[in-house]
Amino acid sequence: MAERSEHREPSPDEQSLSKQSLSNQSLSNQSLTGATEARGLEALISRAARAGKGPAPVERWNPDFCGDLDMEIKADGTWFYLGTPIGRMPLVQLFSSVLRKDADGKTYLVTPVERVGIRVVDAPFIAVEMNVSGSGDDQVITFRTNVGDVVAAGPGHPLRFVDEDETGGLKPYVLVRGRLEALVARPVMYELVEHGEEIDIDGRAMFAVRSGGEVYPIMPAEKLKRLSA
């Protein structure tokens, strides 16, 4: 009597591995630079970005450089693709989750199999809101970015202040992750400097802010007095 072949349904783990294999094969057969619209990019990146689960581990990925993409982040934080603004915030958040700025100073979209360059006019993110808790050495200044990142200034997330030569103004930046910074929006900057104080730093009186146990100088105290006169 002939043996009967028994059909067995794949286990959930086997189904998951099969889907992942197909996904990786599909990703490797397509190109970010070949996408002709933002939705095409979304389909490719969403496989790698772990959408909704925080930034992808782009610092651990080392794919080949595959050219530049016609994507630009304007100074006000607006993203453009092929000359058209990307109006869907979930799509912008997805793209931002695979951003990486390398030691060469350039910013890239990175997946496990591809690295493509994009243009950034100023900073990739904008800090649009801030909150201050505590006081003195215990003060913590927390920022929210336009793409939903929340970072507390302090160790690992330093603040820096840059003089804006063309306007004579001040541009604060906070490090979000890797080498990616958020420019503090002007209304938030005014709120930030309200928490500044005169602090002696290496024997020099500086106007500075405290956060997370660290002190971030804004400008010499005498310069502030001249500007306020």
Coordinates of C-alpha atoms in Angstrom, one line a residue:
M1 CA 0.0 0.0 0.0
A2 CA 1.5 3.3 -1.1
E3 CA 2.3 5.9 1.6
R4 CA 0.1 8.9 1.6
S5 CA 1.9 12.2 1.4
E6 CA 0.7 14.4 4.3
H7 CA 0.2 18.1 3.6
R8 CA 1.4 20.3 6.4
E9 CA 0.6 24.0 6.8
P10 CA 3.7 26.2 7.4
S11 CA 4.1 27.3 11.0
P12 CA 3.7 31.1 11.9
D13 CA 7.4 31.3 12.2
E14 CA 8.0 29.8 8.8
Q15 CA 5.4 32.1 7.2
S16 CA 7.1 35.1 8.8
L17 CA 10.5 34.0 7.6
S18 CA 9.1 33.5 4.1
K19 CA 7.5 36.9 4.0
Q20 CA 10.7 38.6 5.3
S21 CA 12.7 36.8 2.6
L22 CA 10.4 37.9 -0.1
S23 CA 10.5 41.5 1.3
N24 CA 14.3 41.6 1.3
Q25 CA 14.4 40.2 -2.2
S26 CA 11.9 42.8 -3.4
L27 CA 13.8 45.6 -1.7
S28 CA 17.1 44.5 -3.3
N29 CA 15.5 44.4 -6.7
Q30 CA 14.3 48.0 -6.6
S31 CA 16.1 51.3 -6.3
L32 CA 15.4 54.5 -4.3
T33 CA 16.8 56.6 -7.1
G34 CA 14.4 54.8 -9.6
A35 CA 11.3 55.9 -7.7
T36 CA 9.3 58.4 -9.7
E37 CA 7.0 59.6 -6.9
A38 CA 7.0 59.9 -3.2
R39 CA 4.6 56.9 -2.8
G40 CA 7.2 54.7 -4.6
L41 CA 9.8 55.8 -2.1
E42 CA 7.4 55.1 0.7
A43 CA 6.9 51.5 -0.3
L44 CA 10.7 50.9 -0.4
I45 CA 11.6 52.6 2.8
S46 CA 8.8 51.3 4.9
R47 CA 10.3 47.8 4.6
A48 CA 13.4 48.9 6.2
A49 CA 12.3 51.7 8.5
R50 CA 10.1 49.8 11.0
A51 CA 7.5 52.5 10.6
G52 CA 5.9 53.5 13.9
K53 CA 8.7 51.9 16.0
G54 CA 11.1 54.7 16.1
P55 CA 14.2 55.4 14.0
A56 CA 15.7 52.5 12.0
P57 CA 19.2 51.4 13.0
V58 CA 20.8 53.3 10.2
E59 CA 24.1 53.8 12.0
R60 CA 24.6 50.0 11.8
W61 CA 23.9 49.8 8.0
N62 CA 26.7 50.2 5.6
P63 CA 25.3 49.9 2.0
D64 CA 26.9 51.2 -1.1
F65 CA 26.3 54.8 -2.2
C66 CA 23.8 54.7 -5.1
G67 CA 23.8 58.4 -6.2
D68 CA 21.8 61.4 -5.2
L69 CA 18.0 61.7 -4.9
D70 CA 16.1 64.8 -6.0
M71 CA 14.9 65.4 -2.4
E72 CA 15.5 68.6 -0.4
I73 CA 14.7 69.7 3.1
K74 CA 14.2 73.5 3.1
A75 CA 15.3 75.9 5.8
D76 CA 11.8 75.9 7.3
G77 CA 11.7 72.1 7.6
T78 CA 9.5 71.5 4.5
W79 CA 10.5 68.4 2.5
F80 CA 10.4 68.4 -1.3
Y81 CA 10.7 65.5 -3.7
L82 CA 11.1 66.0 -7.4
G83 CA 10.4 69.7 -6.8
T84 CA 7.0 69.1 -5.1
P85 CA 6.4 69.6 -1.4
I86 CA 5.6 66.4 0.6
G87 CA 2.4 67.3 2.4
R88 CA 1.8 64.0 4.2
M89 CA 3.3 64.1 7.7
P90 CA 3.4 60.3 8.1
L91 CA 5.4 60.1 4.9
V92 CA 7.8 62.8 6.1
Q93 CA 8.2 61.0 9.4
L94 CA 8.9 57.8 7.6
F95 CA 11.6 59.4 5.5
S96 CA 13.1 61.1 8.6
S97 CA 13.4 57.8 10.3
V98 CA 16.1 56.6 7.8
L99 CA 18.1 59.9 7.7
R100 CA 21.8 59.8 8.5
K101 CA 24.5 62.5 8.3
D102 CA 27.9 61.0 7.7
A103 CA 31.4 62.3 8.6
D104 CA 31.6 63.8 5.1
G105 CA 29.0 66.3 6.1
K106 CA 26.4 65.0 3.7
T107 CA 22.9 63.7 4.6
Y108 CA 21.6 60.4 3.2
L109 CA 18.5 58.2 3.2
V110 CA 19.8 54.8 4.2
T111 CA 18.3 51.3 3.9
P112 CA 20.1 48.0 4.4
V113 CA 20.9 47.8 0.7
E114 CA 21.1 51.4 -0.5
R115 CA 22.4 54.9 0.5
V116 CA 21.3 57.9 -1.5
G117 CA 22.2 61.6 -0.9
I118 CA 19.7 64.4 -0.3
R119 CA 20.0 68.1 0.1
V120 CA 19.5 69.9 3.4
V121 CA 19.5 73.7 3.3
D122 CA 20.1 74.1 7.1
A123 CA 19.1 71.5 9.6
P124 CA 17.0 68.4 8.8
F125 CA 14.6 69.0 11.7
I126 CA 13.0 72.0 13.4
A127 CA 12.4 72.2 17.2
V128 CA 8.8 73.6 17.3
E129 CA 8.1 73.3 21.0
M130 CA 9.9 73.2 24.3
N131 CA 9.2 72.5 28.0
V132 CA 11.3 73.4 31.0
S133 CA 11.2 71.5 34.3
G134 CA 13.2 71.9 37.5
S135 CA 15.6 74.8 38.2
G136 CA 19.3 75.5 38.7
D137 CA 21.4 72.4 38.2
D138 CA 18.3 70.3 38.0
Q139 CA 16.8 72.2 35.1
V140 CA 15.9 70.2 32.0
I141 CA 14.9 71.7 28.7
T142 CA 13.0 69.3 26.4
F143 CA 12.3 69.9 22.8
R144 CA 9.7 68.4 20.3
T145 CA 10.7 68.5 16.6
N146 CA 8.4 68.9 13.6
V147 CA 8.6 65.2 12.9
G148 CA 7.8 64.1 16.4
D149 CA 11.2 63.5 18.0
V150 CA 11.3 64.4 21.7
V151 CA 14.8 65.2 23.1
A152 CA 16.0 66.6 26.4
A153 CA 19.1 68.9 26.1
G154 CA 22.0 67.5 28.0
P155 CA 24.5 64.6 27.7
G156 CA 24.1 63.1 24.2
H157 CA 21.9 66.0 23.1
P158 CA 23.9 69.2 23.4
L159 CA 22.7 72.7 22.5
R160 CA 24.9 75.0 20.4
F161 CA 24.3 78.6 19.4
V162 CA 25.5 80.1 16.1
D163 CA 25.6 83.8 15.1
E164 CA 23.6 84.5 12.0
D165 CA 25.8 86.9 10.2
E166 CA 23.3 88.0 7.6
T167 CA 20.7 89.1 10.2
G168 CA 22.8 89.6 13.3
G169 CA 20.5 87.1 15.0
L170 CA 21.1 83.9 16.8
K171 CA 20.4 80.3 15.7
P172 CA 20.3 77.6 18.3
Y173 CA 20.5 73.9 17.4
V174 CA 19.9 70.8 19.5
L175 CA 21.4 67.4 18.5
V176 CA 18.7 64.9 18.0
R177 CA 20.5 61.7 17.0
G178 CA 23.8 60.7 15.3
R179 CA 24.9 64.0 13.6
L180 CA 21.4 65.2 12.9
E181 CA 20.3 68.4 14.5
A182 CA 17.1 70.4 14.9
L183 CA 17.1 74.1 14.4
V184 CA 15.2 75.8 17.2
A185 CA 12.3 77.8 15.6
R186 CA 12.5 81.5 16.3
P187 CA 9.5 81.7 18.6
V188 CA 10.9 78.8 20.6
M189 CA 14.3 80.5 20.6
Y190 CA 12.8 83.6 22.3
E191 CA 11.3 81.3 24.9
L192 CA 14.7 79.5 25.4
V193 CA 16.7 82.6 26.0
E194 CA 14.3 83.7 28.7
H195 CA 15.8 80.9 30.7
G196 CA 19.3 82.1 30.2
E197 CA 21.4 83.5 33.1
E198 CA 24.9 84.9 33.6
I199 CA 27.3 82.1 34.5
D200 CA 31.0 82.2 35.0
I201 CA 32.7 79.8 32.5
D202 CA 36.4 79.5 32.7
G203 CA 36.7 82.9 34.3
R204 CA 34.5 84.7 31.8
A205 CA 31.0 85.9 32.4
M206 CA 28.7 84.2 29.9
F207 CA 25.0 84.4 29.2
A208 CA 24.1 80.7 29.1
V209 CA 21.3 78.1 29.7
R210 CA 21.4 75.0 31.9
S211 CA 19.9 71.7 31.0
G212 CA 20.5 68.1 32.1
G213 CA 23.4 69.1 34.4
E214 CA 25.3 70.9 31.6
V215 CA 25.8 74.6 30.8
Y216 CA 25.5 75.9 27.2
P217 CA 27.0 79.3 26.5
I218 CA 24.9 81.6 24.3
M219 CA 27.2 84.7 24.2
P220 CA 29.5 86.8 26.4
A221 CA 27.6 88.7 29.0
E222 CA 29.2 92.0 27.9
K223 CA 27.9 91.4 24.3
L224 CA 24.4 90.9 25.7
K225 CA 24.6 94.1 27.6
R226 CA 25.7 96.0 24.5
L227 CA 22.8 94.5 22.5
S228 CA 20.3 95.3 25.3
A229 CA 21.5 98.9 25.7

